PDB file of C-alpha atoms in Angstrom:
ATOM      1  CA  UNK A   9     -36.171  13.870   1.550  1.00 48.00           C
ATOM      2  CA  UNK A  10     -37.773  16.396   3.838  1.00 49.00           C
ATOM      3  CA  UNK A  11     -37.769  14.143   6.737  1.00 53.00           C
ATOM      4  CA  UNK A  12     -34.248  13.201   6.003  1.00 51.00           C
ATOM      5  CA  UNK A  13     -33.071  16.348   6.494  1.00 54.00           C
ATOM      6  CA  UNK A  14     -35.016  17.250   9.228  1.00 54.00           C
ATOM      7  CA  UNK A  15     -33.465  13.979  11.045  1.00 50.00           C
ATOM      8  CA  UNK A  16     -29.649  15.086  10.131  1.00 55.00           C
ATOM      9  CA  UNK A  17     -30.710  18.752  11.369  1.00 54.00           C
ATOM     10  CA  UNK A  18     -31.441  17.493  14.975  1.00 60.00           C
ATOM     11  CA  UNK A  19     -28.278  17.825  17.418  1.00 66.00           C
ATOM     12  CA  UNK A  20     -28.720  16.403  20.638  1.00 73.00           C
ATOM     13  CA  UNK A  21     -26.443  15.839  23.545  1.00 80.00           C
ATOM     14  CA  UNK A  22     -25.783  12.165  21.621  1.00 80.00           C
ATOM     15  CA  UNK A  23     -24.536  13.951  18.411  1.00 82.00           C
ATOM     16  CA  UNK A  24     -22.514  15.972  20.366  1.00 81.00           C
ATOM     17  CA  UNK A  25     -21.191  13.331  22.623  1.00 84.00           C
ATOM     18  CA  UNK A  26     -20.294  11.338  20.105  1.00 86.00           C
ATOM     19  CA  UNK A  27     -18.613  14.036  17.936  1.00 86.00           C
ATOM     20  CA  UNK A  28     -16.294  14.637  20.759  1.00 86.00           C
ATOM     21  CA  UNK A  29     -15.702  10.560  20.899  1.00 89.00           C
ATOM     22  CA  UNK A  30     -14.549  10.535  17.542  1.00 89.00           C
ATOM     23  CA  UNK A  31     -12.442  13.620  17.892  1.00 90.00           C
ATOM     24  CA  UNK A  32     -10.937  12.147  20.777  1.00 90.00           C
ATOM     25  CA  UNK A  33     -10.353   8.539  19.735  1.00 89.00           C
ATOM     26  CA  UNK A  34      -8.637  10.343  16.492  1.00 86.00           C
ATOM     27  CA  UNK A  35      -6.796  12.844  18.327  1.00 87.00           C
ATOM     28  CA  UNK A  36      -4.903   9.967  20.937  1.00 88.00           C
ATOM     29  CA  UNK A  37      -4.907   7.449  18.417  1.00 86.00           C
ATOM     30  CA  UNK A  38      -3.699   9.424  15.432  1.00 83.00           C
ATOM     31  CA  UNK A  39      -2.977  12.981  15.492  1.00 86.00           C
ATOM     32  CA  UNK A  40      -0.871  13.046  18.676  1.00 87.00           C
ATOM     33  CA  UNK A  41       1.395  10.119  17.773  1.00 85.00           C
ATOM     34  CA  UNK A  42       1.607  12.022  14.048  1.00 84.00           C
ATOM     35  CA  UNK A  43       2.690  15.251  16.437  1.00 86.00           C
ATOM     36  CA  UNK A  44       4.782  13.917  18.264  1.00 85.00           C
ATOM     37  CA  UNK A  45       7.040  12.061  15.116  1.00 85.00           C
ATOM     38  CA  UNK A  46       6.403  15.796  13.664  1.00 83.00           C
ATOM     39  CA  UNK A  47       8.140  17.491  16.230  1.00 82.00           C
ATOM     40  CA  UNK A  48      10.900  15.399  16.766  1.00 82.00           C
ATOM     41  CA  UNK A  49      11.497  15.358  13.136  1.00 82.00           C
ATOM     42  CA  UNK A  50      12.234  18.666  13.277  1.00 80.00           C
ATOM     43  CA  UNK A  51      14.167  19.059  16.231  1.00 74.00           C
ATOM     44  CA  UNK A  52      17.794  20.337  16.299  1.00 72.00           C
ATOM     45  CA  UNK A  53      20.521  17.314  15.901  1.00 62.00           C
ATOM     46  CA  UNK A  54      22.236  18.157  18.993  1.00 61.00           C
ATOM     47  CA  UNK A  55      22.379  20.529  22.019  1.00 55.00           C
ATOM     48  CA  UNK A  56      22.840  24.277  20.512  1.00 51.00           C
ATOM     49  CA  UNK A  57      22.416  22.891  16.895  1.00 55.00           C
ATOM     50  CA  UNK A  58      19.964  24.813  14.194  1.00 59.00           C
ATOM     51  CA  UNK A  59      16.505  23.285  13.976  1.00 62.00           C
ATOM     52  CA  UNK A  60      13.498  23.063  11.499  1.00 72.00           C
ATOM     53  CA  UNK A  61      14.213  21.989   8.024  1.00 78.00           C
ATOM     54  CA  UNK A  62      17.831  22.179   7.984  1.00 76.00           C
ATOM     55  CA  UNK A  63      18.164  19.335  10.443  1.00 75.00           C
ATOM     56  CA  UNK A  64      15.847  17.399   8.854  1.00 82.00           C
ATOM     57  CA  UNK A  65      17.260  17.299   5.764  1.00 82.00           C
ATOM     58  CA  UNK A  66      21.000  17.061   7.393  1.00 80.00           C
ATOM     59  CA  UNK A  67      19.065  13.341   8.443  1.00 81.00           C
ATOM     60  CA  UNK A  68      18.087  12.449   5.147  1.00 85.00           C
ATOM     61  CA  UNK A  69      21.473  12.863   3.392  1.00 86.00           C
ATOM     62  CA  UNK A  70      23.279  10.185   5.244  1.00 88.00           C
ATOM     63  CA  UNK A  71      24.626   7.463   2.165  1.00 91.00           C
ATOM     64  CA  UNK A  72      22.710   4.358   4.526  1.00 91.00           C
ATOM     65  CA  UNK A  73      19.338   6.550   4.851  1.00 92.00           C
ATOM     66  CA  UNK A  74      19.325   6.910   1.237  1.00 92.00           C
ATOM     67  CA  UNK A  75      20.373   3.566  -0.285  1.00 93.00           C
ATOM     68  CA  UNK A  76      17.201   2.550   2.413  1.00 93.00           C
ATOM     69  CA  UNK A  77      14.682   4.973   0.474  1.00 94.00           C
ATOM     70  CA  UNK A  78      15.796   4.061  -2.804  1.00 94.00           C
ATOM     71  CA  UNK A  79      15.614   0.586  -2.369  1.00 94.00           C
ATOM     72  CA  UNK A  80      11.869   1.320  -1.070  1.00 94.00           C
ATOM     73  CA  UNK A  81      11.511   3.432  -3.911  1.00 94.00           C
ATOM     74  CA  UNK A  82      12.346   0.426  -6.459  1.00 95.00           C
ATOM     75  CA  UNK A  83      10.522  -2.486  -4.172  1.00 95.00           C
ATOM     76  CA  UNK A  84       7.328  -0.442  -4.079  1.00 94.00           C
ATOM     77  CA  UNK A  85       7.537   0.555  -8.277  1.00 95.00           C
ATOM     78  CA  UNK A  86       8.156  -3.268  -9.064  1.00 95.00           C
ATOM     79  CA  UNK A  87       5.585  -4.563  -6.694  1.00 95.00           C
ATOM     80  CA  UNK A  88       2.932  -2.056  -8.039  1.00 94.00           C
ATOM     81  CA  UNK A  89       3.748  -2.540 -11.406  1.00 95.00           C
ATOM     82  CA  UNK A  90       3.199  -6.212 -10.600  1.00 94.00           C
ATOM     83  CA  UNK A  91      -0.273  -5.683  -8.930  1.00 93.00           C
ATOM     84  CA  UNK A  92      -0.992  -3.797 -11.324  1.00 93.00           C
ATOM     85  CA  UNK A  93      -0.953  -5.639 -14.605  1.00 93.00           C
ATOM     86  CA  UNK A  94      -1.628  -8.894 -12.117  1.00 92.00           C
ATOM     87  CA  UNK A  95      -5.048  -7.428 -11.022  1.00 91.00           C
ATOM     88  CA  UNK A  96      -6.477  -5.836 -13.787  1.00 92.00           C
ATOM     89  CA  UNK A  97      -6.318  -9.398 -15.398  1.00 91.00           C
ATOM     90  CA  UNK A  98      -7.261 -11.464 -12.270  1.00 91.00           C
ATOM     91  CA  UNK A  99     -10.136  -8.722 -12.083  1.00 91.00           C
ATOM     92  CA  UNK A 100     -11.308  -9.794 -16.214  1.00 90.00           C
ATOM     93  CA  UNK A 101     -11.126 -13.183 -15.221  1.00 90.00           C
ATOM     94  CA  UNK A 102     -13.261 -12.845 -12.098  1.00 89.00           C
ATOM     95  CA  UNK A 103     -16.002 -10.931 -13.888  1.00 88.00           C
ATOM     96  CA  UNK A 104     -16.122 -12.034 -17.686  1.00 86.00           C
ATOM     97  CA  UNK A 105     -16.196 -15.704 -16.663  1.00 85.00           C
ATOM     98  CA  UNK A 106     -17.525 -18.127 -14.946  1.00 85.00           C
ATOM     99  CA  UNK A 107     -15.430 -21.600 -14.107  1.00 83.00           C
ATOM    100  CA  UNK A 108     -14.666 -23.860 -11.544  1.00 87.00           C
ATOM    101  CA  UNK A 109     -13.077 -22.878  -8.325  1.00 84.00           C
ATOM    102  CA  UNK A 110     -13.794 -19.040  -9.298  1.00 83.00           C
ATOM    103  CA  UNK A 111     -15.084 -18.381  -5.496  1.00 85.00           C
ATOM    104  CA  UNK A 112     -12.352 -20.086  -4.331  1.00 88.00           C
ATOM    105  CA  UNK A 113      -9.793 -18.074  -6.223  1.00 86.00           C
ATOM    106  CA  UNK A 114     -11.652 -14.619  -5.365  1.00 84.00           C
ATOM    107  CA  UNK A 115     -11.014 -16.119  -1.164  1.00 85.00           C
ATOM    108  CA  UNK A 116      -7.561 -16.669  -1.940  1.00 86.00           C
ATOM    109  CA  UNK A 117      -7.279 -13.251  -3.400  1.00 86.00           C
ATOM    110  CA  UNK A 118      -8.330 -11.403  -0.342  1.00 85.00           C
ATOM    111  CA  UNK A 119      -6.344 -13.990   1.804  1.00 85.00           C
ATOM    112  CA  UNK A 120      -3.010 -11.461   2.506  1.00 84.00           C
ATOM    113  CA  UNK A 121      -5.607  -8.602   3.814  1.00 83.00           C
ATOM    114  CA  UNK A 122      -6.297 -11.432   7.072  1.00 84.00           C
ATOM    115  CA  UNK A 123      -2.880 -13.322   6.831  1.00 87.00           C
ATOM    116  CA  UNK A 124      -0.100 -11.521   9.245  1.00 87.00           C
ATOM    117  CA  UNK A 125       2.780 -10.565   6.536  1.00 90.00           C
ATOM    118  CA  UNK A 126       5.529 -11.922   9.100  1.00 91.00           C
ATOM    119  CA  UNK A 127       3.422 -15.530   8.253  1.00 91.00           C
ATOM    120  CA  UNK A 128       3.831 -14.187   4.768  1.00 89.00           C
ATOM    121  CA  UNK A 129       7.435 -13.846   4.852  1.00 89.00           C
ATOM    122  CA  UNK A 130       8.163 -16.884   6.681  1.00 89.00           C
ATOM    123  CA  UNK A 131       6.079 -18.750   3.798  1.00 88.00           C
ATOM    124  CA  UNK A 132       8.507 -17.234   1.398  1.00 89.00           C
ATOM    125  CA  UNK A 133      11.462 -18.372   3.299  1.00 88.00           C
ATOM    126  CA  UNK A 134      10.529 -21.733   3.600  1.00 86.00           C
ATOM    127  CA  UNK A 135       9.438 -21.792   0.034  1.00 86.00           C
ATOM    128  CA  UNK A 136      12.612 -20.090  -1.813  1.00 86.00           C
ATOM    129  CA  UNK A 137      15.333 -20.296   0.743  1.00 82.00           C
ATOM    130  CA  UNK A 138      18.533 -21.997  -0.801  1.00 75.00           C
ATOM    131  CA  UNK A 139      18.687 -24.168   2.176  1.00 71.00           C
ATOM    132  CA  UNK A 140      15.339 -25.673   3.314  1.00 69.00           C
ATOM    133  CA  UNK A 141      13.334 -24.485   0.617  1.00 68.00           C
ATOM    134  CA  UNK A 142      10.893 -26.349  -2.367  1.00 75.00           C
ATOM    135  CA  UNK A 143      12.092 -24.395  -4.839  1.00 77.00           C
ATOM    136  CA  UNK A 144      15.383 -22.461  -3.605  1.00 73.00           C
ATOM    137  CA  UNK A 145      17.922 -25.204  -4.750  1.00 76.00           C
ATOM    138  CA  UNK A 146      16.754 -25.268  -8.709  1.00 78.00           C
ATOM    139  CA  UNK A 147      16.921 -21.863  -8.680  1.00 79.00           C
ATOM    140  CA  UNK A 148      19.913 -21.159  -7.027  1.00 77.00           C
ATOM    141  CA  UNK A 149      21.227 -23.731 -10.044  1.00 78.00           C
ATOM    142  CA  UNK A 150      20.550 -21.349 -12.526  1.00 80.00           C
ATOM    143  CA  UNK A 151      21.642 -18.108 -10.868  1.00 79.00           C
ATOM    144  CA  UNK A 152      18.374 -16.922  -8.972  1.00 82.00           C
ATOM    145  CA  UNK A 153      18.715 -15.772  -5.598  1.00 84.00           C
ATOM    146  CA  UNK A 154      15.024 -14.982  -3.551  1.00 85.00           C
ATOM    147  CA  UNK A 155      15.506 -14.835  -0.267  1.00 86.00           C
ATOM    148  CA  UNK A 156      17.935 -11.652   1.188  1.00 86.00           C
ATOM    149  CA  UNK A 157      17.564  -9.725  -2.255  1.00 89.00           C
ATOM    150  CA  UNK A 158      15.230  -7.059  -3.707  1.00 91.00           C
ATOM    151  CA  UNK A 159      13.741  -9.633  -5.808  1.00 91.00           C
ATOM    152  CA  UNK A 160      12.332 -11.271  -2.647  1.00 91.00           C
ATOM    153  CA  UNK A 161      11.357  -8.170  -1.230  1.00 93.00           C
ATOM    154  CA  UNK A 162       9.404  -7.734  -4.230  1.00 94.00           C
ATOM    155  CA  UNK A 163       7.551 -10.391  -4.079  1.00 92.00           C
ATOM    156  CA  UNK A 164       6.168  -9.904  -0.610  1.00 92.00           C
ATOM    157  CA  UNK A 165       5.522  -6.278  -0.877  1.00 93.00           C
ATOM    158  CA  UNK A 166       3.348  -7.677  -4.151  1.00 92.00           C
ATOM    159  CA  UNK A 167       1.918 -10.496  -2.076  1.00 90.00           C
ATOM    160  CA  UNK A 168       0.630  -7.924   0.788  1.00 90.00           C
ATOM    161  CA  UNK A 169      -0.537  -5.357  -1.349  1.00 90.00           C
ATOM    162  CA  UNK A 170      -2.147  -7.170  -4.362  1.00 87.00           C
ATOM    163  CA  UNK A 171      -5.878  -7.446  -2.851  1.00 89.00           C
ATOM    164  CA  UNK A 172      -5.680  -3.414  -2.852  1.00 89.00           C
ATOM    165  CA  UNK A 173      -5.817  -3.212  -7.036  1.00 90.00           C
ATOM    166  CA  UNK A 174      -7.893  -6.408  -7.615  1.00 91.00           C
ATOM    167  CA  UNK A 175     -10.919  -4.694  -4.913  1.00 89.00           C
ATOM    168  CA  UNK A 176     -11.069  -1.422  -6.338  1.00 88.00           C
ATOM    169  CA  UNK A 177     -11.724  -2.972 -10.136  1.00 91.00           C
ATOM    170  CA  UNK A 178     -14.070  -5.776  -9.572  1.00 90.00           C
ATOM    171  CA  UNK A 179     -16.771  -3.524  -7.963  1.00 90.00           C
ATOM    172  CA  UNK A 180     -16.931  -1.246 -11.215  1.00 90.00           C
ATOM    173  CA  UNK A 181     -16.592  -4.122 -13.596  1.00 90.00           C
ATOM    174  CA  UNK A 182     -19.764  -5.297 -12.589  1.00 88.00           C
ATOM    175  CA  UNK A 183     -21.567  -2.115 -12.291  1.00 89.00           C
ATOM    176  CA  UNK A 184     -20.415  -1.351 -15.484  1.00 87.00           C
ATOM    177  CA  UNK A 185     -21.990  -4.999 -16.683  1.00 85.00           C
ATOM    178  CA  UNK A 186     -21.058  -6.643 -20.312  1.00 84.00           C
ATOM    179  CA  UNK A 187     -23.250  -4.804 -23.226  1.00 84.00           C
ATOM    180  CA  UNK A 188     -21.001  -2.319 -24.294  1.00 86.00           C
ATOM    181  CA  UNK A 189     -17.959  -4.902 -24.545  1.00 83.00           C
ATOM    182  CA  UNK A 190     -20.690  -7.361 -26.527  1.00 86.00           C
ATOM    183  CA  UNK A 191     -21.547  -4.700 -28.695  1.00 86.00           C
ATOM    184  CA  UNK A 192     -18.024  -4.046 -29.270  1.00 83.00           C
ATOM    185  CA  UNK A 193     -17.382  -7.515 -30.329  1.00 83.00           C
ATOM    186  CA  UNK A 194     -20.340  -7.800 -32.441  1.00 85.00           C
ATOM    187  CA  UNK A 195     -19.210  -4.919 -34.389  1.00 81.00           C
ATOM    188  CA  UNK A 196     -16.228  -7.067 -35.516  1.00 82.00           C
ATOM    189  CA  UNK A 197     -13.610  -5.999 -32.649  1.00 82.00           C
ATOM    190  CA  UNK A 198     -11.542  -8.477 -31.080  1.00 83.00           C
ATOM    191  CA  UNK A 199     -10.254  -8.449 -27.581  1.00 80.00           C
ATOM    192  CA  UNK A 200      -7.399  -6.213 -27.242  1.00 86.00           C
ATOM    193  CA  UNK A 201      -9.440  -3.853 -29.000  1.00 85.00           C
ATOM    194  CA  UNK A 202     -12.439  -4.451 -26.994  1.00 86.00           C
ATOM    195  CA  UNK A 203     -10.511  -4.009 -23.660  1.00 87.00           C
ATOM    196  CA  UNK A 204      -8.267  -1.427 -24.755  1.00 85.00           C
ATOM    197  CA  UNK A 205     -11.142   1.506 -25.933  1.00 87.00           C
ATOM    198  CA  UNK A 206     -14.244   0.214 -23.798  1.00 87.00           C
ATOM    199  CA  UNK A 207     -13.057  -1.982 -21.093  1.00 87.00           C
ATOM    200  CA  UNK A 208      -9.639   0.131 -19.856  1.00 88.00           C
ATOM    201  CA  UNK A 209     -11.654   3.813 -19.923  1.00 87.00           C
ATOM    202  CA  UNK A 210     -14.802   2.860 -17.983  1.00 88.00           C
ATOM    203  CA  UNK A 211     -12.313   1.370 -14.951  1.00 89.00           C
ATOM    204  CA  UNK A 212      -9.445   3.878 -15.247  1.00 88.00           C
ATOM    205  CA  UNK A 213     -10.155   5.751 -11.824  1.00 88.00           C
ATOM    206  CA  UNK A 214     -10.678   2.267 -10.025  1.00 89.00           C
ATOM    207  CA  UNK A 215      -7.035   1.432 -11.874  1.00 91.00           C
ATOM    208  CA  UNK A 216      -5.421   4.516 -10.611  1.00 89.00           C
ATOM    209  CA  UNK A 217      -7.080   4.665  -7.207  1.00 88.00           C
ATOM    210  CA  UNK A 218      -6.390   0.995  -6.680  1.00 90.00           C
ATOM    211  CA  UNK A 219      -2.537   1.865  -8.081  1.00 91.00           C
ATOM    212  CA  UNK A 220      -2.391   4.690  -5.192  1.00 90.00           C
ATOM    213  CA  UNK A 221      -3.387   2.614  -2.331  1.00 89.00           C
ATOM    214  CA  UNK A 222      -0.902  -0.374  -3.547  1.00 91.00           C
ATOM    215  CA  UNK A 223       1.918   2.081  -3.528  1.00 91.00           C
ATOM    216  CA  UNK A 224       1.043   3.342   0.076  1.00 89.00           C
ATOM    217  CA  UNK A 225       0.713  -0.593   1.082  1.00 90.00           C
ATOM    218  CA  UNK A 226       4.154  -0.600  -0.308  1.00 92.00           C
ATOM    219  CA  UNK A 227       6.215   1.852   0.859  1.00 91.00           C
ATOM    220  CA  UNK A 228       5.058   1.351   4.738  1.00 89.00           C
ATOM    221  CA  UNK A 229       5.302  -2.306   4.655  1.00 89.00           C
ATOM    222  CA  UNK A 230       7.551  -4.226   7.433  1.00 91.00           C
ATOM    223  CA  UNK A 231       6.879  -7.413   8.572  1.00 88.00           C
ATOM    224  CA  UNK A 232       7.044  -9.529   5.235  1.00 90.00           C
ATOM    225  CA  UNK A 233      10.084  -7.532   3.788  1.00 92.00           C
ATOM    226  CA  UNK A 234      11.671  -8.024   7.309  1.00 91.00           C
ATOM    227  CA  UNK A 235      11.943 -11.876   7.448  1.00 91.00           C
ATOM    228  CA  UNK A 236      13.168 -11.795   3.998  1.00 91.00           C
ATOM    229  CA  UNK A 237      15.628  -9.078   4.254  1.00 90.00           C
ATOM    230  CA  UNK A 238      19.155  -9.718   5.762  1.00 88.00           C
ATOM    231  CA  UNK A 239      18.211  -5.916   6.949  1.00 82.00           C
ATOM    232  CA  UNK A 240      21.655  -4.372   7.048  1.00 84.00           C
ATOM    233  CA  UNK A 241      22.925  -1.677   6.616  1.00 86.00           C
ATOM    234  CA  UNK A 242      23.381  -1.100   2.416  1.00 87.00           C
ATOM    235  CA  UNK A 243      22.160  -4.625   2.455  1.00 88.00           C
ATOM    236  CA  UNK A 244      18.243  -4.767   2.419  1.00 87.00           C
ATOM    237  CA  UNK A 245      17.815  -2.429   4.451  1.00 90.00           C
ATOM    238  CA  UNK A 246      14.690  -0.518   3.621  1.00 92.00           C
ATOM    239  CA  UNK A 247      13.072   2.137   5.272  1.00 92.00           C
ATOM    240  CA  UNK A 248      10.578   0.501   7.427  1.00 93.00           C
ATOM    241  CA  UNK A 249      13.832  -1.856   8.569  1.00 94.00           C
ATOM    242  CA  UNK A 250      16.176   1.597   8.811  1.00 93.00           C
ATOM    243  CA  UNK A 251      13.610   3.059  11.556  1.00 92.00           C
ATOM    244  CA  UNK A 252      13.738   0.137  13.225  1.00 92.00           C
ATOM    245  CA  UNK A 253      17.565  -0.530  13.155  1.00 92.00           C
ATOM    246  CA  UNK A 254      17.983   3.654  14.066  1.00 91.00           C
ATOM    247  CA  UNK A 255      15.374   3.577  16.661  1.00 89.00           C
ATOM    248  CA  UNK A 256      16.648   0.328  18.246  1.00 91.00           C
ATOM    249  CA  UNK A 257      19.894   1.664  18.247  1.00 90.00           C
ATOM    250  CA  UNK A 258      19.520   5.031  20.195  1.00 85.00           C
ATOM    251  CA  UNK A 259      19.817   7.132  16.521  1.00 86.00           C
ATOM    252  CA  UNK A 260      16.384   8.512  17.256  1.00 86.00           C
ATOM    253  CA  UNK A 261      16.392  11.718  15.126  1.00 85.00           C
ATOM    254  CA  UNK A 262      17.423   9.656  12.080  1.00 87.00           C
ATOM    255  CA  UNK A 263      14.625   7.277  12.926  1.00 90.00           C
ATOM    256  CA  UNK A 264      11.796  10.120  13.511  1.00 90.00           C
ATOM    257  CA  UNK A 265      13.000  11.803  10.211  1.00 89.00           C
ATOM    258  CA  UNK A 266      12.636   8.111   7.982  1.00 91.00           C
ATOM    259  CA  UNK A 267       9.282   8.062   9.385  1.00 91.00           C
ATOM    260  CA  UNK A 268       8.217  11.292   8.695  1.00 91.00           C
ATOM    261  CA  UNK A 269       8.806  10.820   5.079  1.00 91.00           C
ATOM    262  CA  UNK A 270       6.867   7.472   4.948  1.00 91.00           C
ATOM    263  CA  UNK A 271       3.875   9.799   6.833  1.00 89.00           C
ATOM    264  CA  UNK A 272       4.040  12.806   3.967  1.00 89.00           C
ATOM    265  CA  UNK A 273       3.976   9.543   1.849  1.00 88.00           C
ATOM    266  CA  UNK A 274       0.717   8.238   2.804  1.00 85.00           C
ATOM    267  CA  UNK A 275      -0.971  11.889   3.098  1.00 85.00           C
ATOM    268  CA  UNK A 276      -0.323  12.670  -0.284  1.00 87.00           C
ATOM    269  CA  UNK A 277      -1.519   9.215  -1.040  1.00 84.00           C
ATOM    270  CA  UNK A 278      -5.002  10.057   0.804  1.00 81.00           C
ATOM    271  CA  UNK A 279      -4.967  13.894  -1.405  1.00 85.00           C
ATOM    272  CA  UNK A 280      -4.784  12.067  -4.446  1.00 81.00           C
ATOM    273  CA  UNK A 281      -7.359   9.478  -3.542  1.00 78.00           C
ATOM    274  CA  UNK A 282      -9.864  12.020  -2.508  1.00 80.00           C
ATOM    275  CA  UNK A 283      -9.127  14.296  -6.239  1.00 79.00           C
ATOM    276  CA  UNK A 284     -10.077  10.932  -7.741  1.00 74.00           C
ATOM    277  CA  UNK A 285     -13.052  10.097  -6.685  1.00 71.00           C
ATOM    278  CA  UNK A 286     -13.696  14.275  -7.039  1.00 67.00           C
ATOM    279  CA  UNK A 287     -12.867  13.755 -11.063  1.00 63.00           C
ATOM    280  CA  UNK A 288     -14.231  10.559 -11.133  1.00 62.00           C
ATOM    281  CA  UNK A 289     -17.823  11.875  -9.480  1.00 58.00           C
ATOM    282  CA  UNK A 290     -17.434  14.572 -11.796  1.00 58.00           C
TER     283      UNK A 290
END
């Protein structure tokens, strides 16, 4: 332990050079783009026009900006909810049993982390479009529209973002091991019970954690959601799609406000990430 310390307490002109490396491949990379959307965010609408928060919020109150947030708002809850119940499952299955194909199906699971999601979209289309697709005629027969509604948009927000749940649980399922759940069902209880007051507790931070990341995936995602989404205005258009559509079309301010949101987004995502793992080191 001594010589441990001793080792971190040496700071030569490599420690230093590479502090300054990582400060500065941070600072281009990630704080000055950050700054820049900051600044802009807050800018005044027009020449002579009041600045700060007023203007920002003057952004956000437009009827399209706010059908787009909403609409990422019920996308991201649906898709989460989906991951969710999805991975805590696919997570049991993984762990508690052993079958045929089970390395297979933990590949496949990690398979939209190294997949673009515009290939992920695409594979929607040509899987649930009403013209082309395997199964878009029988279900446009009994009412059920995929492709260019939120239902759609669900489903590749969950595709995208499921691997973020299912990683997070497996790890402490099998650090956690089986005795206490065979114990359990020695003592007479069945499964539900099993899961519900020995299973559920022990991964409860890995749930959560994996739940805060998933929404994060989900609110900033754009490439699946954009080949499925007609992308209009009050038609699909979510948020990611709206700072496109703004940015392409010279609405700048609009755009750099939309994005600022999604960036207060993902920072309180990382806050409540790092309180977890403070309570659950605790």
């Amino acid at each position: 332990m001594a010589d441990t310390r001793q080792i971190r307490a040496r700071k030569g002109p490599v420690t230093y050079f590479l502090r300054f490396f990582v400060i500065a491949y941070l600072a281009v990379l990630v704080i000055w783009p950050l700054w820049e959307v900051t600044s802009r965010t807050f800018a005044p609408t027009e020449r002579g026009a009041e600045a700060g928060v007023a203007a920002f919020l003057e952004r956000l109150q437009e009827p399209s900006v706010s059908y787009a947030f909403g609409l990422t708002a019920t996308v991201a809850f649906w898709a989460v909810l989906i991951n969710t119940a999805f991975g805590v499952g696919i997570s049991l299955l993984i762990t508690r049993y052993r079958f045929p194909g089970r390395r297979i199906l933990s590949v496949l699971i990690d398979l939209p982390m190294s997949v673009s999601p515009v290939v992920v979209g695409l594979a929607l289309v040509l899987a649930y479009s009403t013209g082309q697709g395997w199964f878009g005629e029988a279900l446009e027969e009994v009412g059920i529209f995929i492709i260019g509604t939120t239902p759609g948009l669900i489903m590749a927000t969950a595709f995208v973002s499921l691997p973020l749940v299912i990683r997070e649980i497996v790890p402490v399922l099998e650090e956690i091991g089986t005795d206490a759940e065979m114990a359990a069902s020695s003592l007479g209880a069945n499964g539900w019970q099993t899961f519900r007051r020995i299973t559920l507790p022990s991964i409860k931070w890995a749930v959560v954690y994996g739940v805060v990341l998933s929404m994060a995936r989900s609110l900033g995602e754009f490439g699946a959601v954009k080949i499925v989404s007609p992308g209009a205005e009050f038609r699909g258009e979510t948020a990611t799609i709206l700072i496109q559509n703004r940015y392409t079309n010279y609405e700048e301010p609009t755009a750099y406000a939309a994005a600022f949101v999604l960036v207060l987004a993902s920072v309180l995502a990382l806050v409540v990430v790092s309180l977890i793992r403070k309570e659950d080191h605790a």
